[in-house]
């Protein structure tokens, strides 16, 4: 499980390395972190550097030190750093506010992830997305197809087609709009055994982190969606939100209604104050884990097709989204 404070330090270390014109060692990084107000020693810096190496964000050059990779530089540019863009949770809260999908009318905005696909790969990619959706790997079988020139607030690069998938944070909007206070707490990697969720293998907190947790797992290529579908055993992405324990019955009723509108995927509703599938939950709250919409595009990457995915990216009118 990755602590939000660790994520902040990882981003700051990447910034320090990126600002240098030569490889930096742990001692110099620790000194600069101290200058920037981080009380962290050389040994702790080495621990954080190993994490960055594993994620492919930094490269070790023997005893000389580390440099930032292109992947790390892109991650740094995308990172929602507090003094520039605010934390991930702030962006999520903004989109939850904009999500106004109404269960009775079946209309309104849902939150979507946006995946850019090369036009040459579009047919193969959407076939895999459909396969994953048909086998319950995501929360909705509906997608939005967005071309280069569009009147939506979605940028599509030349030569690409964007596929918008319903984001699981849409559940948070549904709950909030129906009077249930809700907080997204974790993004995580879920172990699937015998076609059922066995528990989270890893969790990253949304609160205070500068990099979207689901995006981190995507970059790690940690999933085995297709294997989970085909054999019943694998790893999928899921996230967890918590609500007051007193709202459990109402939440269950709303989620069951949403399922009739092709918005499903919640795995269970936990018990008050108890871990849910190994995810810690606060006292007086219950946890609700949900499969994420990005599982379908993670399956595309598993098949060897390169795509660019932006989790929790925008809102889209749900009634205009169609099944593949």
CSV table of C-alpha atoms in Angstrom, one decimal:
chain,number,residue,atom,x,y,z
A,1,UNK,CA,0.0,0.0,0.0
A,2,UNK,CA,1.5,3.4,-1.0
A,3,UNK,CA,1.2,6.2,1.5
A,4,UNK,CA,0.3,9.7,0.1
A,5,UNK,CA,3.4,11.2,1.8
A,6,UNK,CA,5.5,8.7,-0.1
A,7,UNK,CA,3.9,9.8,-3.4
A,8,UNK,CA,4.7,13.4,-2.6
A,9,UNK,CA,8.4,12.6,-2.0
A,10,UNK,CA,8.6,10.5,-5.1
A,11,UNK,CA,7.3,13.5,-7.2
A,12,UNK,CA,9.8,15.9,-5.5
A,13,UNK,CA,12.7,13.5,-6.1
A,14,UNK,CA,11.8,13.3,-9.8
A,15,UNK,CA,11.7,17.1,-9.9
A,16,UNK,CA,15.1,17.3,-8.4
A,17,UNK,CA,16.6,14.8,-10.8
A,18,UNK,CA,14.9,16.4,-13.7
A,19,UNK,CA,16.3,19.8,-12.8
A,20,UNK,CA,19.9,18.5,-12.8
A,21,UNK,CA,22.1,18.3,-16.0
A,22,UNK,CA,23.9,15.3,-14.7
A,23,UNK,CA,23.1,12.1,-12.8
A,24,UNK,CA,22.4,12.6,-9.1
A,25,UNK,CA,23.2,10.3,-6.2
A,26,UNK,CA,21.2,9.7,-3.1
A,27,UNK,CA,23.3,12.0,-0.9
A,28,UNK,CA,22.9,15.0,-3.1
A,29,UNK,CA,19.2,14.3,-3.5
A,30,UNK,CA,18.8,14.0,0.3
A,31,UNK,CA,20.6,17.4,0.7
A,32,UNK,CA,18.3,19.1,-1.8
A,33,UNK,CA,15.2,17.5,-0.2
A,34,UNK,CA,16.3,18.9,3.1
A,35,UNK,CA,16.7,22.4,1.5
A,36,UNK,CA,13.1,22.0,0.3
A,37,UNK,CA,11.7,21.2,3.7
A,38,UNK,CA,11.7,17.3,3.5
A,39,UNK,CA,13.2,15.6,6.6
A,40,UNK,CA,14.5,12.5,4.8
A,41,UNK,CA,17.8,10.8,5.0
A,42,UNK,CA,20.1,9.2,2.4
A,43,UNK,CA,18.9,5.7,3.2
A,44,UNK,CA,15.3,6.7,2.8
A,45,UNK,CA,16.1,8.4,-0.5
A,46,UNK,CA,17.6,5.1,-1.7
A,47,UNK,CA,14.3,3.3,-0.9
A,48,UNK,CA,12.3,5.9,-2.8
A,49,UNK,CA,14.7,5.7,-5.8
A,50,UNK,CA,14.2,1.9,-6.0
A,51,UNK,CA,10.5,2.6,-6.3
A,52,UNK,CA,11.1,5.1,-9.1
A,53,UNK,CA,13.4,2.6,-10.8
A,54,UNK,CA,10.7,-0.1,-10.6
A,55,UNK,CA,8.1,2.2,-12.2
A,56,UNK,CA,10.5,3.0,-15.0
A,57,UNK,CA,10.7,6.7,-14.0
A,58,UNK,CA,14.4,6.8,-13.3
A,59,UNK,CA,17.5,5.0,-14.6
A,60,UNK,CA,20.5,4.1,-12.5
A,61,UNK,CA,24.0,4.7,-13.9
A,62,UNK,CA,26.2,2.6,-11.6
A,63,UNK,CA,27.6,4.6,-8.7
A,64,UNK,CA,27.2,7.9,-10.6
A,65,UNK,CA,23.6,8.3,-9.8
A,66,UNK,CA,20.2,8.5,-11.5
A,67,UNK,CA,18.7,10.4,-14.4
A,68,UNK,CA,15.0,10.7,-15.2
A,69,UNK,CA,13.7,8.7,-18.1
A,70,UNK,CA,11.3,9.9,-20.8
A,71,UNK,CA,8.6,8.0,-19.1
A,72,UNK,CA,9.4,9.7,-15.8
A,73,UNK,CA,9.5,13.1,-17.4
A,74,UNK,CA,6.1,12.5,-18.9
A,75,UNK,CA,4.8,11.3,-15.5
A,76,UNK,CA,6.2,14.4,-13.9
A,77,UNK,CA,4.6,16.7,-16.4
A,78,UNK,CA,1.3,14.9,-15.9
A,79,UNK,CA,1.5,14.8,-12.1
A,80,UNK,CA,-1.0,16.9,-10.3
A,81,UNK,CA,1.5,18.6,-8.0
A,82,UNK,CA,-0.1,20.7,-5.3
A,83,UNK,CA,1.7,23.9,-6.1
A,84,UNK,CA,0.7,23.7,-9.8
A,85,UNK,CA,-2.5,21.9,-10.3
A,86,UNK,CA,-3.8,20.5,-7.0
A,87,UNK,CA,-4.0,16.9,-6.0
A,88,UNK,CA,-5.8,14.1,-7.9
A,89,UNK,CA,-8.7,14.1,-5.4
A,90,UNK,CA,-9.4,17.7,-6.3
A,91,UNK,CA,-9.9,16.8,-9.9
A,92,UNK,CA,-12.1,13.9,-8.9
A,93,UNK,CA,-14.3,16.1,-6.7
A,94,UNK,CA,-14.7,18.6,-9.6
A,95,UNK,CA,-15.9,15.8,-11.9
A,96,UNK,CA,-18.2,14.3,-9.3
A,97,UNK,CA,-19.8,17.7,-9.0
A,98,UNK,CA,-20.4,17.8,-12.8
A,99,UNK,CA,-21.7,14.2,-12.9
A,100,UNK,CA,-25.5,14.6,-12.8
A,101,UNK,CA,-26.7,11.3,-14.2
A,102,UNK,CA,-30.3,10.6,-13.2
A,103,UNK,CA,-31.4,7.0,-12.6
A,104,UNK,CA,-35.0,7.6,-13.3
A,105,UNK,CA,-34.6,9.3,-16.7
A,106,UNK,CA,-31.5,7.5,-17.8
A,107,UNK,CA,-29.9,10.8,-18.8
A,108,UNK,CA,-27.2,13.1,-17.6
A,109,UNK,CA,-23.4,13.2,-17.4
A,110,UNK,CA,-21.3,10.3,-16.2
A,111,UNK,CA,-17.5,10.5,-15.6
A,112,UNK,CA,-15.4,8.9,-18.3
A,113,UNK,CA,-11.9,7.7,-18.9
A,114,UNK,CA,-10.5,8.6,-22.3
A,115,UNK,CA,-8.2,6.3,-24.3
A,116,UNK,CA,-6.5,7.4,-27.5
A,117,UNK,CA,-6.0,4.6,-30.1
A,118,UNK,CA,-4.2,4.7,-33.4
A,119,UNK,CA,-6.7,4.5,-36.3
A,120,UNK,CA,-4.9,1.5,-37.7
A,121,UNK,CA,-5.4,-0.4,-34.4
A,122,UNK,CA,-9.0,0.7,-33.8
A,123,UNK,CA,-10.8,-2.4,-35.0
A,124,UNK,CA,-8.6,-4.8,-33.1
A,125,UNK,CA,-8.6,-2.7,-29.9
A,126,UNK,CA,-12.4,-2.2,-29.8
A,127,UNK,CA,-12.9,-6.0,-30.4
A,128,UNK,CA,-10.8,-6.6,-27.2
A,129,UNK,CA,-12.6,-3.9,-25.3
A,130,UNK,CA,-16.0,-5.5,-26.2
A,131,UNK,CA,-14.7,-8.9,-25.1
A,132,UNK,CA,-13.7,-7.5,-21.7
A,133,UNK,CA,-16.9,-5.6,-21.3
A,134,UNK,CA,-19.0,-8.6,-22.3
A,135,UNK,CA,-17.3,-10.6,-19.6
A,136,UNK,CA,-18.0,-8.2,-16.8
A,137,UNK,CA,-14.5,-6.7,-16.4
A,138,UNK,CA,-15.8,-3.1,-16.3
A,139,UNK,CA,-18.8,-1.2,-14.8
A,140,UNK,CA,-20.6,-0.5,-18.1
A,141,UNK,CA,-20.6,-2.0,-21.6
A,142,UNK,CA,-21.3,1.5,-23.1
A,143,UNK,CA,-18.6,3.6,-24.8
A,144,UNK,CA,-18.4,7.0,-26.5
A,145,UNK,CA,-16.4,7.2,-29.7
A,146,UNK,CA,-14.7,10.6,-30.2
A,147,UNK,CA,-13.1,11.7,-33.4
A,148,UNK,CA,-10.3,14.3,-33.9
A,149,UNK,CA,-12.6,17.2,-34.6
A,150,UNK,CA,-15.3,17.2,-31.9
A,151,UNK,CA,-17.4,19.7,-30.0
A,152,UNK,CA,-16.6,18.0,-26.6
A,153,UNK,CA,-14.0,19.0,-24.1
A,154,UNK,CA,-11.9,16.1,-25.2
A,155,UNK,CA,-8.6,16.5,-27.2
A,156,UNK,CA,-7.9,13.8,-29.7
A,157,UNK,CA,-4.5,13.8,-31.4
A,158,UNK,CA,-4.2,13.5,-35.2
A,159,UNK,CA,-4.3,10.0,-36.4
A,160,UNK,CA,-6.1,8.8,-33.3
A,161,UNK,CA,-9.7,7.8,-32.2
A,162,UNK,CA,-10.7,8.3,-28.6
A,163,UNK,CA,-12.8,5.7,-26.8
A,164,UNK,CA,-14.5,7.0,-23.6
A,165,UNK,CA,-15.3,4.3,-21.0
A,166,UNK,CA,-17.5,4.9,-18.0
A,167,UNK,CA,-15.3,5.6,-15.0
A,168,UNK,CA,-16.1,3.9,-11.7
A,169,UNK,CA,-16.0,7.3,-9.9
A,170,UNK,CA,-19.5,7.7,-11.6
A,171,UNK,CA,-20.8,5.6,-8.6
A,172,UNK,CA,-19.5,8.4,-6.3
A,173,UNK,CA,-21.5,11.0,-8.2
A,174,UNK,CA,-24.6,8.8,-8.1
A,175,UNK,CA,-24.3,8.3,-4.3
A,176,UNK,CA,-23.6,12.0,-3.7
A,177,UNK,CA,-26.5,13.2,-5.9
A,178,UNK,CA,-28.8,11.0,-3.9
A,179,UNK,CA,-27.8,12.4,-0.5
A,180,UNK,CA,-25.1,9.9,0.5
A,181,UNK,CA,-21.7,11.5,1.5
A,182,UNK,CA,-19.0,9.6,-0.3
A,183,UNK,CA,-15.2,9.7,-0.5
A,184,UNK,CA,-13.0,7.8,-2.9
A,185,UNK,CA,-10.2,6.3,-0.8
A,186,UNK,CA,-8.1,3.8,-2.8
A,187,UNK,CA,-7.2,2.6,-6.2
A,188,UNK,CA,-5.9,-0.9,-6.2
A,189,UNK,CA,-4.9,-4.2,-7.9
A,190,UNK,CA,-7.4,-7.0,-7.2
A,191,UNK,CA,-6.6,-10.7,-7.2
A,192,UNK,CA,-9.3,-12.8,-9.0
A,193,UNK,CA,-9.5,-16.4,-8.1
A,194,UNK,CA,-12.1,-18.9,-9.5
A,195,UNK,CA,-13.8,-15.9,-11.2
A,196,UNK,CA,-14.4,-14.1,-7.9
A,197,UNK,CA,-12.6,-11.2,-6.2
A,198,UNK,CA,-10.1,-12.7,-3.6
A,199,UNK,CA,-8.7,-9.4,-2.2
A,200,UNK,CA,-6.5,-6.4,-3.0
A,201,UNK,CA,-2.9,-7.1,-3.6
A,202,UNK,CA,-1.9,-3.5,-3.5
A,203,UNK,CA,-3.6,-0.2,-2.7
A,204,UNK,CA,-2.7,3.5,-3.3
A,205,UNK,CA,-4.6,6.2,-1.5
A,206,UNK,CA,-6.3,8.9,-3.5
A,207,UNK,CA,-6.0,11.5,-0.7
A,208,UNK,CA,-3.0,13.8,-1.3
A,209,UNK,CA,-1.4,11.8,-4.0
A,210,UNK,CA,0.0,13.6,-7.0
A,211,UNK,CA,-0.3,10.7,-9.5
A,212,UNK,CA,-3.6,8.9,-10.2
A,213,UNK,CA,-3.4,5.5,-8.5
A,214,UNK,CA,-5.0,3.6,-11.4
A,215,UNK,CA,-2.6,5.3,-13.8
A,216,UNK,CA,0.3,4.0,-11.7
A,217,UNK,CA,-1.0,0.4,-12.0
A,218,UNK,CA,-1.5,0.9,-15.7
A,219,UNK,CA,2.1,2.1,-16.1
A,220,UNK,CA,3.3,-0.9,-14.2
A,221,UNK,CA,1.4,-3.2,-16.5
A,222,UNK,CA,0.3,-5.0,-13.4
A,223,UNK,CA,-2.9,-6.5,-14.7
A,224,UNK,CA,-3.8,-9.8,-16.3
A,225,UNK,CA,-7.4,-9.1,-17.4
A,226,UNK,CA,-7.5,-11.5,-20.3
A,227,UNK,CA,-6.2,-14.3,-18.1
A,228,UNK,CA,-8.7,-13.6,-15.4
A,229,UNK,CA,-11.5,-13.8,-18.0
A,230,UNK,CA,-10.3,-16.9,-19.7
A,231,UNK,CA,-9.1,-18.9,-16.7
A,232,UNK,CA,-10.9,-17.3,-13.7
A,233,UNK,CA,-7.5,-16.4,-12.2
A,234,UNK,CA,-5.7,-13.1,-12.7
A,235,UNK,CA,-5.5,-9.5,-11.6
A,236,UNK,CA,-7.9,-6.6,-12.3
A,237,UNK,CA,-8.1,-3.0,-11.3
A,238,UNK,CA,-10.6,-1.8,-8.8
A,239,UNK,CA,-11.1,1.1,-6.4
A,240,UNK,CA,-12.8,1.7,-3.1
A,241,UNK,CA,-15.0,4.4,-1.7
A,242,UNK,CA,-16.4,4.8,1.8
A,243,UNK,CA,-19.7,6.1,3.0
A,244,UNK,CA,-21.4,6.4,6.4
A,245,UNK,CA,-22.5,3.0,7.7
A,246,UNK,CA,-26.0,4.3,8.2
A,247,UNK,CA,-26.4,4.8,4.5
A,248,UNK,CA,-25.7,1.1,3.6
A,249,UNK,CA,-29.3,0.1,2.8
A,250,UNK,CA,-29.9,3.2,0.6
A,251,UNK,CA,-26.6,2.7,-1.2
A,252,UNK,CA,-27.4,-0.9,-2.0
A,253,UNK,CA,-30.8,0.1,-3.4
A,254,UNK,CA,-29.2,2.7,-5.6
A,255,UNK,CA,-26.5,0.4,-6.9
A,256,UNK,CA,-29.1,-2.3,-7.7
A,257,UNK,CA,-31.1,0.3,-9.7
A,258,UNK,CA,-28.0,1.5,-11.5
A,259,UNK,CA,-27.3,-2.1,-12.5
A,260,UNK,CA,-30.5,-2.1,-14.5
A,261,UNK,CA,-29.2,0.9,-16.5
A,262,UNK,CA,-25.9,-0.9,-17.5
A,263,UNK,CA,-23.9,0.7,-14.7
A,264,UNK,CA,-22.8,-2.2,-12.5
A,265,UNK,CA,-19.5,-3.7,-11.2
A,266,UNK,CA,-19.6,-3.1,-7.5
A,267,UNK,CA,-18.1,-6.2,-5.9
A,268,UNK,CA,-19.7,-6.0,-2.4
A,269,UNK,CA,-20.8,-3.6,0.3
A,270,UNK,CA,-18.6,-4.0,3.4
A,271,UNK,CA,-19.5,-4.1,7.1
A,272,UNK,CA,-19.2,-1.1,9.4
A,273,UNK,CA,-15.6,-0.3,10.2
A,274,UNK,CA,-14.3,-3.5,8.8
A,275,UNK,CA,-11.7,-4.1,6.1
A,276,UNK,CA,-13.3,-4.9,2.7
A,277,UNK,CA,-11.3,-7.3,0.6
A,278,UNK,CA,-8.3,-6.3,2.7
A,279,UNK,CA,-8.8,-2.5,2.2
A,280,UNK,CA,-8.8,-0.6,5.5
A,281,UNK,CA,-12.0,1.3,6.3
A,282,UNK,CA,-12.6,4.0,8.9
A,283,UNK,CA,-14.7,3.4,12.0
A,284,UNK,CA,-18.3,4.2,11.4
A,285,UNK,CA,-17.9,3.8,7.6
A,286,UNK,CA,-18.4,1.0,5.1
A,287,UNK,CA,-16.3,0.4,2.0
A,288,UNK,CA,-17.6,-0.3,-1.5
A,289,UNK,CA,-15.1,-1.7,-4.0
A,290,UNK,CA,-15.9,-1.3,-7.7
A,291,UNK,CA,-14.2,-2.7,-10.8
A,292,UNK,CA,-12.8,0.2,-12.8
A,293,UNK,CA,-13.8,1.1,-16.4
A,294,UNK,CA,-10.2,1.0,-17.5
A,295,UNK,CA,-9.9,-2.8,-17.2
A,296,UNK,CA,-11.2,-3.1,-20.8
A,297,UNK,CA,-8.4,-0.9,-22.2
A,298,UNK,CA,-5.8,-2.5,-19.9
A,299,UNK,CA,-6.7,-5.7,-21.7
A,300,UNK,CA,-5.9,-4.0,-25.0
A,301,UNK,CA,-2.4,-3.2,-23.8
A,302,UNK,CA,-2.0,-6.8,-22.6
A,303,UNK,CA,-2.7,-7.9,-26.2
A,304,UNK,CA,0.3,-5.8,-27.3
A,305,UNK,CA,-1.6,-2.8,-28.7
A,306,UNK,CA,-0.2,0.6,-27.5
A,307,UNK,CA,-2.8,3.0,-26.3
A,308,UNK,CA,-2.7,6.2,-24.2
A,309,UNK,CA,-5.3,6.3,-21.4
A,310,UNK,CA,-6.3,9.2,-19.2
A,311,UNK,CA,-8.3,8.0,-16.1
A,312,UNK,CA,-11.0,10.2,-14.6
A,313,UNK,CA,-10.8,12.5,-17.6
A,314,UNK,CA,-14.1,14.2,-18.4
A,315,UNK,CA,-17.9,13.9,-18.3
A,316,UNK,CA,-20.1,12.7,-21.1
A,317,UNK,CA,-23.9,12.4,-21.7
A,318,UNK,CA,-24.6,8.8,-20.8
A,319,UNK,CA,-27.6,8.5,-23.2
A,320,UNK,CA,-25.3,9.2,-26.1
A,321,UNK,CA,-22.9,6.3,-25.2
A,322,UNK,CA,-23.6,3.0,-27.0
A,323,UNK,CA,-22.6,-0.6,-26.7
A,324,UNK,CA,-19.9,-1.8,-29.1
